[in-house]
Short mmCIF file of C-alpha atoms in Angstrom, two decimals:
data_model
loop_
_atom_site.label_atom_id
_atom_site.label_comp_id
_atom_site.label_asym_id
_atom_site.label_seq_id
_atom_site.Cartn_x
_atom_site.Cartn_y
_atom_site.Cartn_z
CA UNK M 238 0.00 0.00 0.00
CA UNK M 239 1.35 3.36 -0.73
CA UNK M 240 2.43 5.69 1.68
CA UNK M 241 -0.77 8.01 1.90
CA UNK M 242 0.75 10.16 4.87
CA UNK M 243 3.24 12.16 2.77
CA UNK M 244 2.96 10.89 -0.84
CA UNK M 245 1.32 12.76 -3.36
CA UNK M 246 -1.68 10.21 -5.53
CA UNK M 247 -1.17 8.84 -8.88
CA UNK M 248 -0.36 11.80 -11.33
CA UNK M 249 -3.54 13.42 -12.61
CA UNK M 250 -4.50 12.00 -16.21
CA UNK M 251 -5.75 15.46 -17.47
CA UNK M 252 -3.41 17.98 -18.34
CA UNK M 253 -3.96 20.84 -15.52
CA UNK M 254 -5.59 18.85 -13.16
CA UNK M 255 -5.13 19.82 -9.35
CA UNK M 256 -2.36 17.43 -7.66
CA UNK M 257 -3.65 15.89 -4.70
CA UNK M 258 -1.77 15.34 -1.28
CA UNK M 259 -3.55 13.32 1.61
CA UNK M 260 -2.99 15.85 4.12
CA UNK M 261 -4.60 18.51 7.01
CA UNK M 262 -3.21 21.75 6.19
CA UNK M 263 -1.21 21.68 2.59
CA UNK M 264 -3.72 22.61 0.16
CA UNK M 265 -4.16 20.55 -3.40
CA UNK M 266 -2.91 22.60 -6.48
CA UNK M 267 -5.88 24.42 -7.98
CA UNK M 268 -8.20 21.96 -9.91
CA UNK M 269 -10.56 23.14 -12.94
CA UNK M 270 -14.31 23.50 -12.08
CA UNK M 271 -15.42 20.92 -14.73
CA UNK M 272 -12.42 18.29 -12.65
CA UNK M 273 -14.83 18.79 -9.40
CA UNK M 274 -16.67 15.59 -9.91
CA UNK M 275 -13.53 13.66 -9.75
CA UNK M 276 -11.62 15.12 -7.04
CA UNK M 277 -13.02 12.72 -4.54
CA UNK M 278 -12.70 9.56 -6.76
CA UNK M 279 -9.11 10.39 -6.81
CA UNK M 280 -8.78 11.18 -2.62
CA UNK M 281 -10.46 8.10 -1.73
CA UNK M 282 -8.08 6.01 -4.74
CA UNK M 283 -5.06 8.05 -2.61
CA UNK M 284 -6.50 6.82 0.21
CA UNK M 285 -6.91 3.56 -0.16
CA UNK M 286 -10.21 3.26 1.86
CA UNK M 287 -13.80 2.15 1.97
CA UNK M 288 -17.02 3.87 2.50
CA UNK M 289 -17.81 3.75 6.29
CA UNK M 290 -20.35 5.67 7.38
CA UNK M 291 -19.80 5.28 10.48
CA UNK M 292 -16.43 5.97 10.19
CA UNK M 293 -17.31 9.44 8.89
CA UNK M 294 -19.58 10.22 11.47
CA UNK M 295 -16.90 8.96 14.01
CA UNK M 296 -14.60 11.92 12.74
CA UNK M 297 -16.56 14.77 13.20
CA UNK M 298 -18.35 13.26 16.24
CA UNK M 299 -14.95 14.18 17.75
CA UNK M 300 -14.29 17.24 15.91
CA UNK M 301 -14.64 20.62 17.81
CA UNK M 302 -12.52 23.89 18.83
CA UNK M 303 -11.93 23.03 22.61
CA UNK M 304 -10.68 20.01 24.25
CA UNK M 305 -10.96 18.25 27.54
CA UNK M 306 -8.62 15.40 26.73
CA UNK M 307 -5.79 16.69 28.86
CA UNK M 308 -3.89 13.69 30.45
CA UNK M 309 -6.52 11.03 29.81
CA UNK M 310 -6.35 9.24 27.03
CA UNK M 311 -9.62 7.60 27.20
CA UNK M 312 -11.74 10.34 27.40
CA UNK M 313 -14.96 10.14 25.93
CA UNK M 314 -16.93 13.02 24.95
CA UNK M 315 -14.28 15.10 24.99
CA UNK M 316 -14.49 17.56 22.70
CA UNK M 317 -16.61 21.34 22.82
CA UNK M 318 -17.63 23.73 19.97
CA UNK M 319 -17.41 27.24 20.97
CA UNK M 320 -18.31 29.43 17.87
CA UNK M 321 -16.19 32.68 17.16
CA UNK M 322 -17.04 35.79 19.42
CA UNK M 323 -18.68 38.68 17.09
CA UNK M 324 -18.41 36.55 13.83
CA UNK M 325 -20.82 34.59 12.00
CA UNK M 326 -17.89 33.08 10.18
CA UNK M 327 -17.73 28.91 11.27
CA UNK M 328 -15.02 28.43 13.63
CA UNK M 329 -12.06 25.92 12.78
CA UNK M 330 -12.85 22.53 13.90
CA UNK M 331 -9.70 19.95 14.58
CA UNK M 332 -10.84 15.79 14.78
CA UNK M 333 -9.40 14.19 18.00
CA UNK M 334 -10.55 10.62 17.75
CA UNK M 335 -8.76 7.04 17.55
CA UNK M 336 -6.09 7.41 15.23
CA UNK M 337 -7.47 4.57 12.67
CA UNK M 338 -9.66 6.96 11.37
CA UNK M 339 -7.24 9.16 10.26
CA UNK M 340 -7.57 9.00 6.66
CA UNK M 341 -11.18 9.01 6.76
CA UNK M 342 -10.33 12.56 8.77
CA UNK M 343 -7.74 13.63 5.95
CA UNK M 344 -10.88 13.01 3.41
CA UNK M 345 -13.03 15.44 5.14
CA UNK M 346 -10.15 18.04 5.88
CA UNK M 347 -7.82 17.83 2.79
CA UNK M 348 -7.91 21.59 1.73
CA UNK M 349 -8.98 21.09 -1.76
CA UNK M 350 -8.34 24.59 -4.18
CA UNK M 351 -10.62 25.62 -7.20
CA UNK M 352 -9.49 27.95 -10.29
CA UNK M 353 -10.65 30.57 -9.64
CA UNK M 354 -11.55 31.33 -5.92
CA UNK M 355 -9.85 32.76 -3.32
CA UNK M 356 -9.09 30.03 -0.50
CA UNK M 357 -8.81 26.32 -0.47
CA UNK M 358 -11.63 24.98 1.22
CA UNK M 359 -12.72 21.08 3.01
CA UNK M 360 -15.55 19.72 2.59
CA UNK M 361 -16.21 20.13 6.46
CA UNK M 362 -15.68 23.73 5.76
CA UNK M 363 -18.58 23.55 2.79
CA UNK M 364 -20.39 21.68 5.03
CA UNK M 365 -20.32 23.85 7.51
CA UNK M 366 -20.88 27.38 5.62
CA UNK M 367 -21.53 26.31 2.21
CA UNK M 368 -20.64 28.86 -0.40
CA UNK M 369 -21.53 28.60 -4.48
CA UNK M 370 -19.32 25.56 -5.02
CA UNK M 371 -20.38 23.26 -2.17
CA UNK M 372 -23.06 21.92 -3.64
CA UNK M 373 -20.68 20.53 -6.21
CA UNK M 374 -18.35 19.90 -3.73
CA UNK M 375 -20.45 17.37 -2.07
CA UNK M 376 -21.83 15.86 -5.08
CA UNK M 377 -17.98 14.96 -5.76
CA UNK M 378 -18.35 13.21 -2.32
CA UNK M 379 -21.12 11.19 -2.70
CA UNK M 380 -20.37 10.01 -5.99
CA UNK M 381 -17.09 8.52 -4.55
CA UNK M 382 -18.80 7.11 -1.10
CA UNK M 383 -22.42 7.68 -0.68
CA UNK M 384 -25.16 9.65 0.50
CA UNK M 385 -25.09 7.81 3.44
CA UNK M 386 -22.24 8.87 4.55
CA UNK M 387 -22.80 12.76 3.32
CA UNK M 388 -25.65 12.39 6.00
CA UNK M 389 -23.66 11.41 8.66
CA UNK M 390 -21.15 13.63 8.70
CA UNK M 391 -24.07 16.84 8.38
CA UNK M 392 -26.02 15.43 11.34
CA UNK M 393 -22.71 14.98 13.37
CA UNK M 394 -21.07 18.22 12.47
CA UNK M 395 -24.08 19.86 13.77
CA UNK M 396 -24.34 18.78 17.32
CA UNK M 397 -24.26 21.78 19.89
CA UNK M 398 -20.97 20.76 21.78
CA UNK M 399 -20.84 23.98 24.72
CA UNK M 400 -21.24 22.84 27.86
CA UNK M 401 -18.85 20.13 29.77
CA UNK M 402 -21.13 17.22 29.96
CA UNK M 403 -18.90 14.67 31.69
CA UNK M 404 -15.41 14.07 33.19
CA UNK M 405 -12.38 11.37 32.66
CA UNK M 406 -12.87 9.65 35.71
CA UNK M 407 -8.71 9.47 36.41
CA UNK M 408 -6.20 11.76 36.01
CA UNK M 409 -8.03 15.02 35.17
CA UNK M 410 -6.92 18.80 36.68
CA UNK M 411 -9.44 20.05 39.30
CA UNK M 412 -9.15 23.90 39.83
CA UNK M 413 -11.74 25.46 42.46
CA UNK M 414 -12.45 29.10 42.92
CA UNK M 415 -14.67 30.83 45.57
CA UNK M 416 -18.06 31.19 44.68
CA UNK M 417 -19.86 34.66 45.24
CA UNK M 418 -22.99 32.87 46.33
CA UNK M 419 -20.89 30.61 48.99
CA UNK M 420 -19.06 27.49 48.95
CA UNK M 421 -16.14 26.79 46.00
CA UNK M 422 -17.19 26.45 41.81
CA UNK M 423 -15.39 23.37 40.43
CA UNK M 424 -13.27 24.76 37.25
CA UNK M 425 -13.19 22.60 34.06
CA UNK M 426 -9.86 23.45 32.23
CA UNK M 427 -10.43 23.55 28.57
CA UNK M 428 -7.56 23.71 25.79
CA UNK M 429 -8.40 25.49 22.62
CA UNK M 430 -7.60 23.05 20.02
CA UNK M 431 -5.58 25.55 17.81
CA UNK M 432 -3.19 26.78 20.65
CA UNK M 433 -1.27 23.40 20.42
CA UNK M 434 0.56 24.38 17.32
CA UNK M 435 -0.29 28.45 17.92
CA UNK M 436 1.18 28.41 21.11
CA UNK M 437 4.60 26.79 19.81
CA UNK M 438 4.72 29.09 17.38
CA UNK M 439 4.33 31.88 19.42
CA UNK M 440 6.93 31.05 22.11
CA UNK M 441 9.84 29.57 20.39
CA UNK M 442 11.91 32.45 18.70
CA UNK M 443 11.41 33.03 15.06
CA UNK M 444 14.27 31.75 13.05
CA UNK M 445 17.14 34.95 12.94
CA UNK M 446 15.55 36.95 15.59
CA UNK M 447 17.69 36.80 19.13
CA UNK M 448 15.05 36.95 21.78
CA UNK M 449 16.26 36.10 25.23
CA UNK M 450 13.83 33.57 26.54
CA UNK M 451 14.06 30.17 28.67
CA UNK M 452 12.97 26.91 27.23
CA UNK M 453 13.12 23.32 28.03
CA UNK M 454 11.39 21.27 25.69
CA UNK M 455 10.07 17.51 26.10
CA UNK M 456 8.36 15.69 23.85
CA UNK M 457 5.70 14.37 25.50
CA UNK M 458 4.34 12.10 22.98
CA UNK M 459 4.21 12.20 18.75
CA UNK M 460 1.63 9.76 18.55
CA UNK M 461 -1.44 11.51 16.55
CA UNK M 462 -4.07 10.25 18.46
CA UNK M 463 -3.16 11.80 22.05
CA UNK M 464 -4.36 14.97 20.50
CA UNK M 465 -5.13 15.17 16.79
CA UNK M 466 -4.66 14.11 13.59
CA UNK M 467 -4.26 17.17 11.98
CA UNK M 468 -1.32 19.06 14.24
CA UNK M 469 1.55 18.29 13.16
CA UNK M 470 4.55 17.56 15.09
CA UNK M 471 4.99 15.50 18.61
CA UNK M 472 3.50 17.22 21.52
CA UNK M 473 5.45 18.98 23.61
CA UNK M 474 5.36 20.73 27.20
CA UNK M 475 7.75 23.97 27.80
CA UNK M 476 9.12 25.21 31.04
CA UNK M 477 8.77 28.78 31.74
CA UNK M 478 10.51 30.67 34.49
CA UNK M 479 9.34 33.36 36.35
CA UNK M 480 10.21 36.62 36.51
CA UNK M 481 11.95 37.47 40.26
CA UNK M 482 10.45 38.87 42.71
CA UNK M 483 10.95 42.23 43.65
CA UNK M 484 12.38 43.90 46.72
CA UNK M 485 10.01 45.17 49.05
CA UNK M 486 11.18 49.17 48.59
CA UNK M 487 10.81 48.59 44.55
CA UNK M 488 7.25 46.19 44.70
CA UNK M 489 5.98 49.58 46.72
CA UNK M 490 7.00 51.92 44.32
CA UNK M 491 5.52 50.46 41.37
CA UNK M 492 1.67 50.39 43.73
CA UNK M 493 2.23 53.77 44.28
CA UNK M 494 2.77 54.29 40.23
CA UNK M 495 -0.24 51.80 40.02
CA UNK M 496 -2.55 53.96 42.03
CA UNK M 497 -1.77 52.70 45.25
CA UNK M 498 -0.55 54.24 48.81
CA UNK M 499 3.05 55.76 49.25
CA UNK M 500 4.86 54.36 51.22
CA UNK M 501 5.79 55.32 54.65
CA UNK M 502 9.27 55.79 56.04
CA UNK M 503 9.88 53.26 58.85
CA UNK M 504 13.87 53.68 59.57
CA UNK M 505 14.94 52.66 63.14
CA UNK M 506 15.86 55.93 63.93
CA UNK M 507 12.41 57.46 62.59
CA UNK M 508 10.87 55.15 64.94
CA UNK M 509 12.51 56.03 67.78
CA UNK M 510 11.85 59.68 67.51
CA UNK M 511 8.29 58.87 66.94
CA UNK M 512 8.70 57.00 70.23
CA UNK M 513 10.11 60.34 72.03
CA UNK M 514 7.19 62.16 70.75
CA UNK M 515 4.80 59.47 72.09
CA UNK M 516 6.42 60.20 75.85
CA UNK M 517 6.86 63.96 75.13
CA UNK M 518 2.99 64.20 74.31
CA UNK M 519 1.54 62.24 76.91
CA UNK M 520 3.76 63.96 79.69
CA UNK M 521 2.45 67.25 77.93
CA UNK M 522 -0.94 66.09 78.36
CA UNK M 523 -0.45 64.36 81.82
CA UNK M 524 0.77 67.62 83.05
CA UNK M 525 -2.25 70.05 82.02
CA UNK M 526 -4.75 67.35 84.28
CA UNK M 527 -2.26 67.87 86.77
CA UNK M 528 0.02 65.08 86.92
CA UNK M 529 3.71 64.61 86.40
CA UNK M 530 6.41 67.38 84.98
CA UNK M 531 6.61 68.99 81.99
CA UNK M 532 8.45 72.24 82.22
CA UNK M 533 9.34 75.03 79.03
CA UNK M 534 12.79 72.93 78.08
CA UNK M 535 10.89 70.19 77.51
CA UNK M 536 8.28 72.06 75.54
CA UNK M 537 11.43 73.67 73.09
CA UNK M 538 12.46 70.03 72.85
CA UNK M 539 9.66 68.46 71.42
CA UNK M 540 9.06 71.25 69.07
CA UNK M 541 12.39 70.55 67.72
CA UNK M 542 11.68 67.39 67.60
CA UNK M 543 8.64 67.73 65.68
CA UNK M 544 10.67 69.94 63.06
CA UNK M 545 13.33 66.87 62.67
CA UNK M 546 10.78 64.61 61.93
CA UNK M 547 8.61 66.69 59.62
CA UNK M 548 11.92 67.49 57.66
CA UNK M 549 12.64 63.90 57.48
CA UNK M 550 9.01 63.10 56.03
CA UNK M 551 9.37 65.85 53.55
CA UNK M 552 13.03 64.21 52.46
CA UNK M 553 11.19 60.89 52.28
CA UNK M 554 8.74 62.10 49.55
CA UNK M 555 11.46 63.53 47.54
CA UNK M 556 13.90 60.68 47.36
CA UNK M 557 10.61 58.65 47.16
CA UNK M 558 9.05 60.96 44.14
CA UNK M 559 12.73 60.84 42.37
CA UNK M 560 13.07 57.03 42.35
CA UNK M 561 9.44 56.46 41.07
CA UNK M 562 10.31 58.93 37.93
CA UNK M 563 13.05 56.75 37.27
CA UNK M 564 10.34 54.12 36.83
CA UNK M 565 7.91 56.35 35.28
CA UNK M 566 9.13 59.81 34.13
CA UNK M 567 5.86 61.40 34.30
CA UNK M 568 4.97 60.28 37.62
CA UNK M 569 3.32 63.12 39.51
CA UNK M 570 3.12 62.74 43.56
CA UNK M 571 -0.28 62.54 44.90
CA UNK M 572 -1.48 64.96 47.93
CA UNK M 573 -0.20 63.38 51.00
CA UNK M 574 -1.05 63.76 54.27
CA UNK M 575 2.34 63.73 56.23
CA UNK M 576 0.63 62.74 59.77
CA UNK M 577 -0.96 60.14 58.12
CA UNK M 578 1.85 58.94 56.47
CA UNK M 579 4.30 58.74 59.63
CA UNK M 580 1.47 56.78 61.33
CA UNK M 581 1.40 54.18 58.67
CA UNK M 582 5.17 53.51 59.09
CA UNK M 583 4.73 52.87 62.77
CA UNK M 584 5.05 49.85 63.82
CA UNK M 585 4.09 49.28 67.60
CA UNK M 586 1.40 48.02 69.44
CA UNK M 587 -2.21 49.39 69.08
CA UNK M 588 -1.65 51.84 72.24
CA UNK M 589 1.52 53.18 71.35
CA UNK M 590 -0.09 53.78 67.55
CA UNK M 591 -3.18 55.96 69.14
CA UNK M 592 -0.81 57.69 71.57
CA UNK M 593 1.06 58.69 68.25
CA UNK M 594 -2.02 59.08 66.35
CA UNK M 595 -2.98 61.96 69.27
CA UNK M 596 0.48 63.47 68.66
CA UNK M 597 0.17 63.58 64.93
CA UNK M 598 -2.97 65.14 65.16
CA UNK M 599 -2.14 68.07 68.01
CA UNK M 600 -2.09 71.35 67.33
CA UNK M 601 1.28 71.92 67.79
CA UNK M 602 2.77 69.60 65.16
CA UNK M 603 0.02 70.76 62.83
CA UNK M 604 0.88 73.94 63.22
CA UNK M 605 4.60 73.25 62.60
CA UNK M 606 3.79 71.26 59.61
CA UNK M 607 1.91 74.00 57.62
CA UNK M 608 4.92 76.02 58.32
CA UNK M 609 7.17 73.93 56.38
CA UNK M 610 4.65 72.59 53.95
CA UNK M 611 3.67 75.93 52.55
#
């Protein structure tokens, strides 16, 4: 038996007939209109096949967009039609089915060209949105297998495949995700059938471009009927790294470019002042119900002490405006409010964070503050 996988059929007999390859993607050279009636004869003599019916219907049975055959081979029902978002053009359907019905596949998907029009079309394509030649196109069929079989393959290629109606019992990926309404929604991963090959293409580096990028490859298995008949090439899995993370000081920049808070200065030695103008407040405050010491030195000292800490806010936003432009050049500050910020940075206890909260919010530093702020 010939080799129908990459040898082309017998040569044609007419002078400018198309030449016919059994194959998924590689279209036939362009055939005459009057040669329609024998392009089939000469597929099925290529292919070295039978009518079958049932081996027809078999194919597109399993022939769909999306599929849920992941790591089970065995899967049954396996396959999902989703049509093409905004388009009333019929999405591309690959066969995944047992792989002894492969050239019965290759006879529905050859790509067969016509003088004369733009695209080489299958006949699951004319099936599927017919144009002016499909009639024709199927006549060719059922003149070279039967009506029978014609019939088959419309009432398969027709069945409404979008919804998951059952799942490999073994060996299948089970991703849950919080449900608004309560409890956890079981996730049914689904693999576009055209991202097998698209996805390759798309990752490995183009041939004479130098893009940095990490692969492994492993080939996971070449034989056609893990996934389908028609993508070529053994199936592979890649290994992608990711990027590092990033420090804590950059990670915070980029929220703040993001839209997010700025972040607070929490130095040791920021702390500890805060922590002298904790004590310096409350012995302030202790002292007007009476209580304690808290004498005009004492007074000078903490305002000096608010005007270090103020100044070192103020240097804070600067340093912390100038790195994000390096980022982002047009990065403009957002209105902070410096009190608010040095309480964010604070990290003690809840009483310690109120006492500072009170001092942050006094009078005196406020008043202080709109003298350097303005």
């Amino acid at each position: 038996m010939p080799d129908v996988e990459n040898a082309d059929a017998q040569s044609p007999e007419k002078k400018g007939a198309g030449k016919l390859s059994l194959s998924f993607s590689v279209p036939s050279d362009p055939f005459q209109r009057d040669q329609i009636p024998e392009i089939y004869a000469k597929l099925r003599e290529a292919a070295g096949i039978a009518d079958n019916p049932s081996a027809f219907a078999e194919v597109c049975r399993n022939s769909g967009t999306h599929i849920l055959k992941l790591l089970n081979p065995k899967a049954e029902d396996h396959i999902l039609r989703f049509p093409i978002a905004g388009s009333n053009q019929a999405p591309k359907f690959f066969p995944s089915m047992n792989a002894r019905f492969g050239k019965f596949a290759k006879i529905l998907y050859q790509p067969v060209a016509i003088e004369g029009t733009e695209e080489a079309r299958s006949l699951l394509e004319h099936v599927m949105q017919p144009d002016g030649l499909s009639s024709e196109i199927e006549a060719s069929f059922v003149a070279a297998f039967s009506k029978e079989s014609l019939e088959a393959i419309c009432e398969k290629l027709k069945e409404e495949r979008t919804g998951v109606a059952t799942l490999p019992a073994q060996n299948f990926p089970i991703v849950y995700a919080p449900d608004p309404d309560g409890g956890e929604l079981q996730l049914t991963p689904i693999s576009p059938m055209q991202s097998y090959n698209g996805f390759k293409a798309e990752v490995i580096p183009k041939k004479g471009v130098k893009e940095p990028i990490r692969l492994m490859r492993q080939e996971v298995s070449s034989k056609m009927q893990n996934i389908s008949v028609a993508i070529g090439g053994p199936r592979m899995r890649f290994y992608g790294s990711v990027p590092p993370a990033m420090m804590r000081d950059e990670a915070s920049l980029l929220r703040m470019i993001k839209g997010g808070p700025v972040p607070a200065p929490s130095s040791y030695e920021l702390s500890d002042r805060l922590d002298h103008l904790v004590k310096f407040h409350t012995a302030r405050a202790e002292h007007a119900n009476g209580k304690g010491y808290f004498n005009a030195d004492m007074e000078h000292g903490m305002r000096r002490l608010i005007s270090w800490i103020i100044d070192e806010a103020i240097t804070w936003l600067d340093e912390t405006l100038e790195a994000a432009r390096e980022m982002e050049p047009d990065f403009e500050m957002p209105q902070v409010d410096i009190g608010l910020l040095l309480l964010n940075g604070y990290r003690r206890e809840k009483v310690a964070r109120e006492r500072l909260r009170a001092a942050l919010g006094d009078q005196t530093f406020r008043k202080i503050l709109k003298q350097k702020v303005t």
